[in-house]
PDB file of C-alpha atoms in Angstrom:
ATOM      1  CA  MET A   1       0.945  -1.267   1.996  1.00  0.00           C
ATOM      2  CA  SER A   2       1.471   0.956   2.273  1.00  0.00           C
ATOM      3  CA  SER A   3       3.697   3.977   2.827  1.00  0.00           C
ATOM      4  CA  GLU A   4       4.928   7.402   1.772  1.00  0.00           C
ATOM      5  CA  LEU A   5       7.771   7.627  -0.722  1.00  0.00           C
ATOM      6  CA  SER A   6       9.501  10.922  -1.424  1.00  0.00           C
ATOM      7  CA  ALA A   7       6.598  12.861   0.069  1.00  0.00           C
ATOM      8  CA  GLN A   8       3.958  10.824  -1.778  1.00  0.00           C
ATOM      9  CA  ALA A   9       1.420   8.931   0.278  1.00  0.00           C
ATOM     10  CA  VAL A  10       0.776   5.477  -1.079  1.00  0.00           C
ATOM     11  CA  GLY A  11      -1.300   2.501  -0.149  1.00  0.00           C
ATOM     12  CA  ALA A  12      -3.118  -0.549  -1.198  1.00  0.00           C
ATOM     13  CA  ALA A  13      -6.068   1.397  -2.483  1.00  0.00           C
ATOM     14  CA  SER A  14      -7.070   5.010  -2.533  1.00  0.00           C
ATOM     15  CA  ASP A  15      -9.963   7.435  -2.345  1.00  0.00           C
ATOM     16  CA  ALA A  16     -11.694   8.450  -5.535  1.00  0.00           C
ATOM     17  CA  SER A  17     -11.852  12.104  -4.488  1.00  0.00           C
ATOM     18  CA  PRO A  18      -8.976  14.188  -3.111  1.00  0.00           C
ATOM     19  CA  ASP A  19     -11.328  16.581  -1.342  1.00  0.00           C
ATOM     20  CA  PRO A  20     -12.297  15.414   2.177  1.00  0.00           C
ATOM     21  CA  ARG A  21     -15.330  17.703   1.970  1.00  0.00           C
ATOM     22  CA  ALA A  22     -16.751  15.436  -0.777  1.00  0.00           C
ATOM     23  CA  ARG A  23     -16.313  12.127   1.048  1.00  0.00           C
ATOM     24  CA  ARG A  24     -19.111  10.366   2.803  1.00  0.00           C
ATOM     25  CA  ALA A  25     -18.531   9.782   6.499  1.00  0.00           C
ATOM     26  CA  ALA A  26     -17.322   6.308   7.465  1.00  0.00           C
ATOM     27  CA  ALA A  27     -17.174   4.771  10.909  1.00  0.00           C
ATOM     28  CA  GLN A  28     -13.956   5.776  12.631  1.00  0.00           C
ATOM     29  CA  HIS A  29     -12.017   3.478  14.941  1.00  0.00           C
ATOM     30  CA  VAL A  30      -9.599   5.181  17.330  1.00  0.00           C
ATOM     31  CA  PHE A  31      -6.633   2.880  17.897  1.00  0.00           C
ATOM     32  CA  SER A  32      -3.761   3.423  20.289  1.00  0.00           C
ATOM     33  CA  VAL A  33      -0.128   2.625  19.592  1.00  0.00           C
ATOM     34  CA  GLU A  34       0.957  -0.517  21.421  1.00  0.00           C
ATOM     35  CA  ARG A  35       4.508  -0.589  20.109  1.00  0.00           C
ATOM     36  CA  SER A  36       6.574   0.093  17.024  1.00  0.00           C
ATOM     37  CA  GLU A  37       9.616  -1.555  15.472  1.00  0.00           C
ATOM     38  CA  LEU A  38      12.162  -0.742  12.802  1.00  0.00           C
ATOM     39  CA  VAL A  39      11.806  -3.516  10.224  1.00  0.00           C
ATOM     40  CA  SER A  40      14.441  -2.025   7.886  1.00  0.00           C
ATOM     41  CA  PRO A  41      16.206   1.341   7.671  1.00  0.00           C
ATOM     42  CA  HIS A  42      13.182   2.807   5.859  1.00  0.00           C
ATOM     43  CA  LEU A  43      10.332   0.620   7.117  1.00  0.00           C
ATOM     44  CA  VAL A  44       8.611   1.163  10.473  1.00  0.00           C
ATOM     45  CA  ARG A  45       5.945  -1.244  11.699  1.00  0.00           C
ATOM     46  CA  VAL A  46       3.400   0.222  14.104  1.00  0.00           C
ATOM     47  CA  HIS A  47       1.202  -2.116  16.142  1.00  0.00           C
ATOM     48  CA  LEU A  48      -2.180  -0.580  16.968  1.00  0.00           C
ATOM     49  CA  GLY A  49      -4.560  -1.915  19.595  1.00  0.00           C
ATOM     50  CA  GLY A  50      -6.954  -0.952  22.335  1.00  0.00           C
ATOM     51  CA  PRO A  51     -10.751  -1.223  22.643  1.00  0.00           C
ATOM     52  CA  ALA A  52     -11.218  -0.167  19.006  1.00  0.00           C
ATOM     53  CA  PHE A  53      -9.972  -3.547  17.799  1.00  0.00           C
ATOM     54  CA  ASP A  54     -13.169  -5.400  18.662  1.00  0.00           C
ATOM     55  CA  ALA A  55     -15.444  -2.979  16.789  1.00  0.00           C
ATOM     56  CA  PHE A  56     -13.034  -2.853  13.866  1.00  0.00           C
ATOM     57  CA  VAL A  57     -13.257  -6.624  13.420  1.00  0.00           C
ATOM     58  CA  ALA A  58     -16.952  -6.951  14.249  1.00  0.00           C
ATOM     59  CA  GLU A  59     -18.032  -4.265  11.775  1.00  0.00           C
ATOM     60  CA  ALA A  60     -15.749  -5.356   8.949  1.00  0.00           C
ATOM     61  CA  ASP A  61     -16.837  -7.312   5.908  1.00  0.00           C
ATOM     62  CA  PRO A  62     -15.231 -10.765   6.466  1.00  0.00           C
ATOM     63  CA  SER A  63     -14.059 -10.862   2.855  1.00  0.00           C
ATOM     64  CA  ARG A  64     -12.166  -7.612   3.416  1.00  0.00           C
ATOM     65  CA  LEU A  65     -10.454  -8.966   6.495  1.00  0.00           C
ATOM     66  CA  ALA A  66      -9.489 -12.092   4.541  1.00  0.00           C
ATOM     67  CA  ALA A  67      -7.931 -10.087   1.696  1.00  0.00           C
ATOM     68  CA  THR A  68      -4.141 -10.038   1.679  1.00  0.00           C
ATOM     69  CA  ASP A  69      -4.201  -6.479   0.340  1.00  0.00           C
ATOM     70  CA  LYS A  70      -6.623  -5.199   3.011  1.00  0.00           C
ATOM     71  CA  TYR A  71      -6.158  -1.536   3.768  1.00  0.00           C
ATOM     72  CA  VAL A  72      -7.335   1.185   6.086  1.00  0.00           C
ATOM     73  CA  LYS A  73      -7.562   4.952   5.751  1.00  0.00           C
ATOM     74  CA  LEU A  74      -5.853   6.853   8.537  1.00  0.00           C
ATOM     75  CA  LEU A  75      -6.723  10.415   9.528  1.00  0.00           C
ATOM     76  CA  PHE A  76      -3.941  12.758  10.627  1.00  0.00           C
ATOM     77  CA  ALA A  77      -4.844  16.106  12.163  1.00  0.00           C
ATOM     78  CA  LYS A  78      -2.406  18.988  12.498  1.00  0.00           C
ATOM     79  CA  PRO A  79      -1.073  18.838  16.087  1.00  0.00           C
ATOM     80  CA  GLU A  80      -1.305  22.599  16.520  1.00  0.00           C
ATOM     81  CA  LEU A  81      -5.100  22.477  16.055  1.00  0.00           C
ATOM     82  CA  GLY A  82      -5.594  20.327  19.150  1.00  0.00           C
ATOM     83  CA  LEU A  83      -8.227  18.100  17.548  1.00  0.00           C
ATOM     84  CA  THR A  84      -9.206  14.898  19.339  1.00  0.00           C
ATOM     85  CA  PRO A  85     -10.265  11.743  17.428  1.00  0.00           C
ATOM     86  CA  PRO A  86     -12.727  10.525  16.379  1.00  0.00           C
ATOM     87  CA  TYR A  87     -13.199  13.579  14.235  1.00  0.00           C
ATOM     88  CA  ASP A  88     -16.605  15.034  13.473  1.00  0.00           C
ATOM     89  CA  LEU A  89     -15.699  15.792   9.871  1.00  0.00           C
ATOM     90  CA  ASP A  90     -19.008  17.430   9.059  1.00  0.00           C
ATOM     91  CA  ALA A  91     -18.597  19.880  11.930  1.00  0.00           C
ATOM     92  CA  LEU A  92     -14.944  20.497  11.089  1.00  0.00           C
ATOM     93  CA  ARG A  93     -15.824  21.333   7.501  1.00  0.00           C
ATOM     94  CA  GLU A  94     -18.005  24.141   8.813  1.00  0.00           C
ATOM     95  CA  ARG A  95     -15.155  25.889  10.604  1.00  0.00           C
ATOM     96  CA  LEU A  96     -11.871  24.744   9.074  1.00  0.00           C
ATOM     97  CA  SER A  97     -10.237  25.490   5.761  1.00  0.00           C
ATOM     98  CA  LEU A  98      -9.575  22.589   3.409  1.00  0.00           C
ATOM     99  CA  GLU A  99      -5.873  22.777   4.297  1.00  0.00           C
ATOM    100  CA  ASP A 100      -6.641  22.349   8.007  1.00  0.00           C
ATOM    101  CA  MET A 101      -8.920  19.324   7.645  1.00  0.00           C
ATOM    102  CA  PRO A 102      -7.462  16.010   8.869  1.00  0.00           C
ATOM    103  CA  ALA A 103      -5.370  14.467   6.098  1.00  0.00           C
ATOM    104  CA  ARG A 104      -6.385  11.021   4.886  1.00  0.00           C
ATOM    105  CA  ARG A 105      -3.736   8.434   3.995  1.00  0.00           C
ATOM    106  CA  THR A 106      -4.288   4.856   2.805  1.00  0.00           C
ATOM    107  CA  TYR A 107      -2.154   2.011   4.147  1.00  0.00           C
ATOM    108  CA  THR A 108      -2.099  -1.766   3.823  1.00  0.00           C
ATOM    109  CA  VAL A 109      -2.667  -3.762   7.000  1.00  0.00           C
ATOM    110  CA  ARG A 110       0.302  -6.082   7.304  1.00  0.00           C
ATOM    111  CA  LEU A 111      -1.222  -8.292   9.983  1.00  0.00           C
ATOM    112  CA  VAL A 112      -4.339  -8.704  12.087  1.00  0.00           C
ATOM    113  CA  ASP A 113      -3.370 -10.429  15.347  1.00  0.00           C
ATOM    114  CA  TYR A 114      -6.599 -11.753  16.861  1.00  0.00           C
ATOM    115  CA  GLU A 115      -4.863 -13.105  19.959  1.00  0.00           C
ATOM    116  CA  ALA A 116      -3.074  -9.860  20.786  1.00  0.00           C
ATOM    117  CA  ARG A 117      -6.041  -7.834  19.444  1.00  0.00           C
ATOM    118  CA  THR A 118      -3.839  -5.586  17.362  1.00  0.00           C
ATOM    119  CA  ILE A 119      -3.301  -4.637  13.746  1.00  0.00           C
ATOM    120  CA  ALA A 120       0.137  -3.931  12.295  1.00  0.00           C
ATOM    121  CA  ILE A 121       0.794  -1.326   9.617  1.00  0.00           C
ATOM    122  CA  ASP A 122       4.110  -0.801   7.813  1.00  0.00           C
ATOM    123  CA  PHE A 123       5.174   2.738   6.937  1.00  0.00           C
ATOM    124  CA  VAL A 124       7.954   3.678   4.520  1.00  0.00           C
ATOM    125  CA  VAL A 125       9.891   6.492   6.178  1.00  0.00           C
ATOM    126  CA  HIS A 126      12.245   8.953   4.487  1.00  0.00           C
ATOM    127  CA  GLY A 127      13.100  11.529   7.132  1.00  0.00           C
ATOM    128  CA  ASP A 128      10.509  14.246   7.610  1.00  0.00           C
ATOM    129  CA  GLU A 129       8.913  13.833   4.170  1.00  0.00           C
ATOM    130  CA  GLY A 130       5.166  13.349   4.046  1.00  0.00           C
ATOM    131  CA  ILE A 131       2.657  13.102   6.880  1.00  0.00           C
ATOM    132  CA  ALA A 132       2.217   9.454   7.843  1.00  0.00           C
ATOM    133  CA  GLY A 133       5.898   8.469   7.672  1.00  0.00           C
ATOM    134  CA  PRO A 134       7.071  11.048  10.221  1.00  0.00           C
ATOM    135  CA  TRP A 135       4.106  10.176  12.449  1.00  0.00           C
ATOM    136  CA  ALA A 136       5.083   6.493  12.405  1.00  0.00           C
ATOM    137  CA  ALA A 137       8.740   7.262  13.067  1.00  0.00           C
ATOM    138  CA  ALA A 138       7.806   9.298  16.136  1.00  0.00           C
ATOM    139  CA  ALA A 139       4.952   7.058  17.346  1.00  0.00           C
ATOM    140  CA  ARG A 140       5.095   6.080  21.000  1.00  0.00           C
ATOM    141  CA  PRO A 141       2.889   3.782  23.104  1.00  0.00           C
ATOM    142  CA  GLY A 142      -0.325   5.554  23.980  1.00  0.00           C
ATOM    143  CA  ASP A 143      -0.437   7.738  20.868  1.00  0.00           C
ATOM    144  CA  VAL A 144      -3.792   7.526  19.122  1.00  0.00           C
ATOM    145  CA  VAL A 145      -4.860   7.513  15.489  1.00  0.00           C
ATOM    146  CA  SER A 146      -8.294   7.353  13.899  1.00  0.00           C
ATOM    147  CA  LEU A 147      -8.906   5.109  10.910  1.00  0.00           C
ATOM    148  CA  THR A 148     -11.673   3.733   8.738  1.00  0.00           C
ATOM    149  CA  GLY A 149     -11.957   0.450   6.870  1.00  0.00           C
ATOM    150  CA  PRO A 150     -10.911  -2.126   6.068  1.00  0.00           C
ATOM    151  CA  GLY A 151     -11.105  -2.411   2.299  1.00  0.00           C
ATOM    152  CA  GLY A 152      -9.345  -4.894   0.040  1.00  0.00           C
ATOM    153  CA  ALA A 153     -10.093  -7.428  -2.668  1.00  0.00           C
ATOM    154  CA  PHE A 154      -7.134  -9.705  -3.457  1.00  0.00           C
ATOM    155  CA  ALA A 155      -6.234 -13.086  -1.996  1.00  0.00           C
ATOM    156  CA  PRO A 156      -4.189 -15.827  -3.693  1.00  0.00           C
ATOM    157  CA  ALA A 157      -6.234 -18.573  -5.303  1.00  0.00           C
ATOM    158  CA  PRO A 158      -6.036 -21.909  -3.443  1.00  0.00           C
ATOM    159  CA  ASP A 159      -5.223 -23.826  -6.648  1.00  0.00           C
ATOM    160  CA  PRO A 160      -1.520 -24.816  -6.383  1.00  0.00           C
ATOM    161  CA  SER A 161      -1.221 -25.377 -10.138  1.00  0.00           C
ATOM    162  CA  ILE A 162      -1.517 -21.651 -10.922  1.00  0.00           C
ATOM    163  CA  ARG A 163       1.819 -19.898 -11.301  1.00  0.00           C
ATOM    164  CA  ARG A 164       2.186 -16.693  -9.262  1.00  0.00           C
ATOM    165  CA  LEU A 165       3.744 -13.383 -10.240  1.00  0.00           C
ATOM    166  CA  LEU A 166       3.999 -10.641  -7.636  1.00  0.00           C
ATOM    167  CA  LEU A 167       5.728  -7.336  -8.395  1.00  0.00           C
ATOM    168  CA  GLY A 168       6.012  -4.183  -6.326  1.00  0.00           C
ATOM    169  CA  ASP A 169       8.105  -1.629  -4.506  1.00  0.00           C
ATOM    170  CA  GLU A 170       8.309  -0.750  -0.790  1.00  0.00           C
ATOM    171  CA  ALA A 171       4.661   0.286  -0.760  1.00  0.00           C
ATOM    172  CA  ALA A 172       3.595  -3.202  -1.827  1.00  0.00           C
ATOM    173  CA  ILE A 173       5.760  -5.160   0.629  1.00  0.00           C
ATOM    174  CA  PRO A 174       2.974  -5.641   3.220  1.00  0.00           C
ATOM    175  CA  ALA A 175       0.497  -6.974   0.649  1.00  0.00           C
ATOM    176  CA  ILE A 176       3.091  -9.158  -1.083  1.00  0.00           C
ATOM    177  CA  ALA A 177       4.281 -10.556   2.252  1.00  0.00           C
ATOM    178  CA  ALA A 178       0.728 -11.402   3.306  1.00  0.00           C
ATOM    179  CA  ALA A 179      -0.004 -12.984  -0.075  1.00  0.00           C
ATOM    180  CA  LEU A 180       3.098 -15.178   0.105  1.00  0.00           C
ATOM    181  CA  GLU A 181       2.129 -16.375   3.564  1.00  0.00           C
ATOM    182  CA  SER A 182      -1.370 -17.353   2.444  1.00  0.00           C
ATOM    183  CA  MET A 183      -0.391 -19.294  -0.684  1.00  0.00           C
ATOM    184  CA  PRO A 184      -0.623 -23.082  -0.884  1.00  0.00           C
ATOM    185  CA  ALA A 185       2.591 -24.779   0.199  1.00  0.00           C
ATOM    186  CA  GLU A 186       2.946 -26.208  -3.327  1.00  0.00           C
ATOM    187  CA  ALA A 187       2.680 -22.791  -5.018  1.00  0.00           C
ATOM    188  CA  THR A 188       5.250 -21.800  -7.637  1.00  0.00           C
ATOM    189  CA  GLY A 189       6.201 -18.489  -9.161  1.00  0.00           C
ATOM    190  CA  THR A 190       8.178 -15.300  -8.635  1.00  0.00           C
ATOM    191  CA  ALA A 191       7.965 -12.314  -6.318  1.00  0.00           C
ATOM    192  CA  ALA A 192      10.166  -9.389  -7.351  1.00  0.00           C
ATOM    193  CA  ILE A 193      10.404  -6.389  -5.032  1.00  0.00           C
ATOM    194  CA  GLU A 194      12.207  -3.140  -5.782  1.00  0.00           C
ATOM    195  CA  VAL A 195      13.888  -1.293  -2.891  1.00  0.00           C
ATOM    196  CA  ASP A 196      16.701   1.217  -2.481  1.00  0.00           C
ATOM    197  CA  GLY A 197      19.422  -1.287  -1.613  1.00  0.00           C
ATOM    198  CA  PRO A 198      20.406  -4.476   0.261  1.00  0.00           C
ATOM    199  CA  ALA A 199      19.754  -2.910   3.675  1.00  0.00           C
ATOM    200  CA  ASP A 200      16.063  -2.590   2.753  1.00  0.00           C
ATOM    201  CA  GLU A 201      15.566  -6.305   2.206  1.00  0.00           C
ATOM    202  CA  ILE A 202      13.502  -8.031   4.891  1.00  0.00           C
ATOM    203  CA  ALA A 203      12.817 -11.668   5.703  1.00  0.00           C
ATOM    204  CA  LEU A 204       9.709 -13.001   3.990  1.00  0.00           C
ATOM    205  CA  THR A 205       7.979 -16.345   4.409  1.00  0.00           C
ATOM    206  CA  ALA A 206       7.195 -17.893   1.027  1.00  0.00           C
ATOM    207  CA  PRO A 207       6.462 -21.340  -0.413  1.00  0.00           C
ATOM    208  CA  SER A 208       9.663 -23.080  -1.457  1.00  0.00           C
ATOM    209  CA  GLY A 209       8.548 -22.977  -5.090  1.00  0.00           C
ATOM    210  CA  VAL A 210       8.151 -19.194  -5.150  1.00  0.00           C
ATOM    211  CA  GLU A 211      11.382 -17.320  -5.832  1.00  0.00           C
ATOM    212  CA  VAL A 212      11.728 -14.026  -3.944  1.00  0.00           C
ATOM    213  CA  ARG A 213      13.960 -11.572  -5.789  1.00  0.00           C
ATOM    214  CA  TRP A 214      15.089  -8.229  -4.395  1.00  0.00           C
ATOM    215  CA  LEU A 215      15.865  -5.528  -6.933  1.00  0.00           C
ATOM    216  CA  HIS A 216      18.045  -2.562  -5.970  1.00  0.00           C
ATOM    217  CA  ARG A 217      17.778   0.962  -7.327  1.00  0.00           C
ATOM    218  CA  GLU A 218      21.298   1.661  -6.080  1.00  0.00           C
ATOM    219  CA  ALA A 219      22.702  -0.786  -8.600  1.00  0.00           C
ATOM    220  CA  GLY A 220      20.212  -0.132 -11.385  1.00  0.00           C
ATOM    221  CA  GLY A 221      20.994   3.455 -12.328  1.00  0.00           C
ATOM    222  CA  ARG A 222      23.496   5.096 -14.607  1.00  0.00           C
ATOM    223  CA  ASP A 223      26.619   7.162 -13.924  1.00  0.00           C
ATOM    224  CA  GLY A 224      26.609   6.050 -10.308  1.00  0.00           C
ATOM    225  CA  ASN A 225      23.141   7.414  -9.594  1.00  0.00           C
ATOM    226  CA  PRO A 226      20.243   5.269  -8.290  1.00  0.00           C
ATOM    227  CA  ALA A 227      17.593   4.276 -10.794  1.00  0.00           C
ATOM    228  CA  GLN A 228      14.249   6.069 -10.841  1.00  0.00           C
ATOM    229  CA  PRO A 229      11.596   4.264  -8.778  1.00  0.00           C
ATOM    230  CA  GLY A 230       9.891   1.532 -10.773  1.00  0.00           C
ATOM    231  CA  THR A 231      12.381   1.293 -13.633  1.00  0.00           C
ATOM    232  CA  VAL A 232      14.343  -1.639 -12.209  1.00  0.00           C
ATOM    233  CA  LEU A 233      11.095  -3.501 -11.617  1.00  0.00           C
ATOM    234  CA  VAL A 234       9.964  -2.918 -15.209  1.00  0.00           C
ATOM    235  CA  ASP A 235      13.334  -4.079 -16.566  1.00  0.00           C
ATOM    236  CA  ALA A 236      13.123  -7.247 -14.482  1.00  0.00           C
ATOM    237  CA  LEU A 237       9.720  -8.089 -15.922  1.00  0.00           C
ATOM    238  CA  ARG A 238      10.898  -7.474 -19.483  1.00  0.00           C
ATOM    239  CA  ALA A 239      13.670 -10.003 -18.904  1.00  0.00           C
ATOM    240  CA  MET A 240      11.215 -12.705 -17.808  1.00  0.00           C
ATOM    241  CA  LEU A 241       9.622 -15.273 -20.076  1.00  0.00           C
ATOM    242  CA  PRO A 242       5.823 -15.550 -20.013  1.00  0.00           C
ATOM    243  CA  PRO A 243       4.562 -18.727 -18.326  1.00  0.00           C
ATOM    244  CA  ALA A 244       3.127 -21.541 -20.391  1.00  0.00           C
ATOM    245  CA  GLY A 245       0.096 -22.117 -18.190  1.00  0.00           C
ATOM    246  CA  PRO A 246      -2.372 -20.134 -16.094  1.00  0.00           C
ATOM    247  CA  ILE A 247      -0.953 -17.318 -13.994  1.00  0.00           C
ATOM    248  CA  GLU A 248      -2.133 -15.141 -11.127  1.00  0.00           C
ATOM    249  CA  VAL A 249      -0.682 -11.622 -11.117  1.00  0.00           C
ATOM    250  CA  PHE A 250      -0.449  -9.100  -8.277  1.00  0.00           C
ATOM    251  CA  VAL A 251       1.374  -5.897  -9.229  1.00  0.00           C
ATOM    252  CA  HIS A 252       1.248  -2.631  -7.270  1.00  0.00           C
ATOM    253  CA  GLY A 253       3.601   0.338  -7.033  1.00  0.00           C
ATOM    254  CA  GLU A 254       4.576   3.592  -8.735  1.00  0.00           C
ATOM    255  CA  ARG A 255       2.099   4.734 -11.378  1.00  0.00           C
ATOM    256  CA  GLN A 256       4.331   5.003 -14.455  1.00  0.00           C
ATOM    257  CA  ALA A 257       5.893   1.649 -13.641  1.00  0.00           C
ATOM    258  CA  MET A 258       2.411   0.145 -13.406  1.00  0.00           C
ATOM    259  CA  LYS A 259       1.577   1.506 -16.855  1.00  0.00           C
ATOM    260  CA  ASP A 260       4.759   0.028 -18.331  1.00  0.00           C
ATOM    261  CA  ILE A 261       4.182  -3.300 -16.622  1.00  0.00           C
ATOM    262  CA  ARG A 262       0.579  -3.373 -17.804  1.00  0.00           C
ATOM    263  CA  ALA A 263       1.803  -2.956 -21.377  1.00  0.00           C
ATOM    264  CA  VAL A 264       4.187  -5.901 -21.027  1.00  0.00           C
ATOM    265  CA  LEU A 265       1.627  -8.187 -19.418  1.00  0.00           C
ATOM    266  CA  GLN A 266      -1.190  -7.398 -21.849  1.00  0.00           C
ATOM    267  CA  ASP A 267       0.530  -6.469 -25.106  1.00  0.00           C
ATOM    268  CA  VAL A 268       3.521  -8.823 -24.955  1.00  0.00           C
ATOM    269  CA  TRP A 269       2.424 -11.677 -22.710  1.00  0.00           C
ATOM    270  CA  GLY A 270      -1.183 -11.537 -23.875  1.00  0.00           C
ATOM    271  CA  LEU A 271      -2.754 -11.710 -20.412  1.00  0.00           C
ATOM    272  CA  GLU A 272      -6.360 -10.730 -19.864  1.00  0.00           C
ATOM    273  CA  ARG A 273      -7.140  -7.909 -17.479  1.00  0.00           C
ATOM    274  CA  ARG A 274      -9.259 -10.155 -15.280  1.00  0.00           C
ATOM    275  CA  SER A 275      -6.195 -12.275 -14.452  1.00  0.00           C
ATOM    276  CA  MET A 276      -4.385  -9.307 -12.912  1.00  0.00           C
ATOM    277  CA  SER A 277      -4.598  -7.287  -9.721  1.00  0.00           C
ATOM    278  CA  LEU A 278      -2.688  -4.241 -10.949  1.00  0.00           C
ATOM    279  CA  SER A 279      -2.909  -0.649  -9.733  1.00  0.00           C
ATOM    280  CA  ALA A 280      -0.849   2.343  -8.660  1.00  0.00           C
ATOM    281  CA  TYR A 281      -0.217   3.019  -4.985  1.00  0.00           C
ATOM    282  CA  TRP A 282       1.529   6.329  -5.664  1.00  0.00           C
ATOM    283  CA  ALA A 283       3.037   8.529  -8.389  1.00  0.00           C
ATOM    284  CA  LEU A 284       6.507  10.013  -8.585  1.00  0.00           C
ATOM    285  CA  GLY A 285       6.380  13.784  -8.187  1.00  0.00           C
ATOM    286  CA  ARG A 286       2.808  13.827  -6.865  1.00  0.00           C
ATOM    287  CA  ALA A 287       1.581  14.429  -3.342  1.00  0.00           C
ATOM    288  CA  GLU A 288      -1.389  12.358  -2.204  1.00  0.00           C
ATOM    289  CA  ASP A 289      -4.079  14.869  -3.109  1.00  0.00           C
ATOM    290  CA  GLY A 290      -2.698  15.428  -6.609  1.00  0.00           C
ATOM    291  CA  PHE A 291      -2.313  11.704  -7.146  1.00  0.00           C
ATOM    292  CA  GLN A 292      -5.917  11.076  -6.104  1.00  0.00           C
ATOM    293  CA  ALA A 293      -7.269  13.878  -8.296  1.00  0.00           C
ATOM    294  CA  GLU A 294      -5.517  12.459 -11.345  1.00  0.00           C
ATOM    295  CA  LYS A 295      -7.133   9.045 -10.922  1.00  0.00           C
ATOM    296  CA  ARG A 296     -10.160  10.320 -12.813  1.00  0.00           C
ATOM    297  CA  GLU A 297      -8.021  11.764 -15.586  1.00  0.00           C
ATOM    298  CA  LYS A 298      -6.245   9.988 -18.435  1.00  0.00           C
ATOM    299  CA  ILE A 299      -2.847  10.427 -16.788  1.00  0.00           C
ATOM    300  CA  GLY A 300      -4.043   8.478 -13.771  1.00  0.00           C
ATOM    301  CA  GLN A 301      -5.449   5.466 -15.615  1.00  0.00           C
ATOM    302  CA  ILE A 302      -3.352   2.317 -15.766  1.00  0.00           C
ATOM    303  CA  PHE A 303      -5.498   0.407 -18.249  1.00  0.00           C
ATOM    304  CA  PRO A 304      -6.402   2.067 -21.556  1.00  0.00           C
ATOM    305  CA  GLU A 305     -10.085   2.592 -22.187  1.00  0.00           C
TER     306      GLU A 305
END
């Protein structure tokens, strides 16, 4: 994860600066679309391959490739500008306005298939909202996209005695799914995922001792209206009892929900920050650039200083 929800771009991790003029150039890999599939009504999986795969793997930090929350940053240029990837960003900055620079969006890599030499990325799609979602919905074999990365830091600990807690929304499904698949067979715990409704549930492979719970906004609101993103997830956590022993926590999703969940885990459960992988992938009411800009401000900080 990673995806765009209600016109917000979200992902496993994000850029510190919203201004592409301020970013240092990173090696771009130009992948081509091999195929795409509709995983759920709002989730499109795009398989990217081609000659770029070999360089992508060879140049990557092995620890990043091993992370279950590994992510890449995709560059989307306005079609009407006729730009061809890879993009010479320095040259483009000299002649394009900020608004016409390729847009950068961060997405979790769901799977690296070394045999097929492809990577798979899941995109949350809500009609024509956002940039990456509509691109994924319309992607056809042969289409190309430039990306940088990978980044990433989390992978489940191999110790089967540690209890697991994974929480997230649609944006976190790829990372949660990958984490579940890499856990020890004896692992125990809970994975709770918030989606719009039953149609958005997908099959996940998890250890038998890890309960996978799907939470629905459609049933969690008031007066017949769906709940606000993140609120059902927060309520589910508040209803849980803290574990008696050591716990490993992976929580990613909407920013306000992450703040509320952080308060429960630290202030009520008494967990230390170092035991948690917790961050915002997106923020309700914020486009990607605004969300990124606020990361340096108080409103964008999940953990209090």
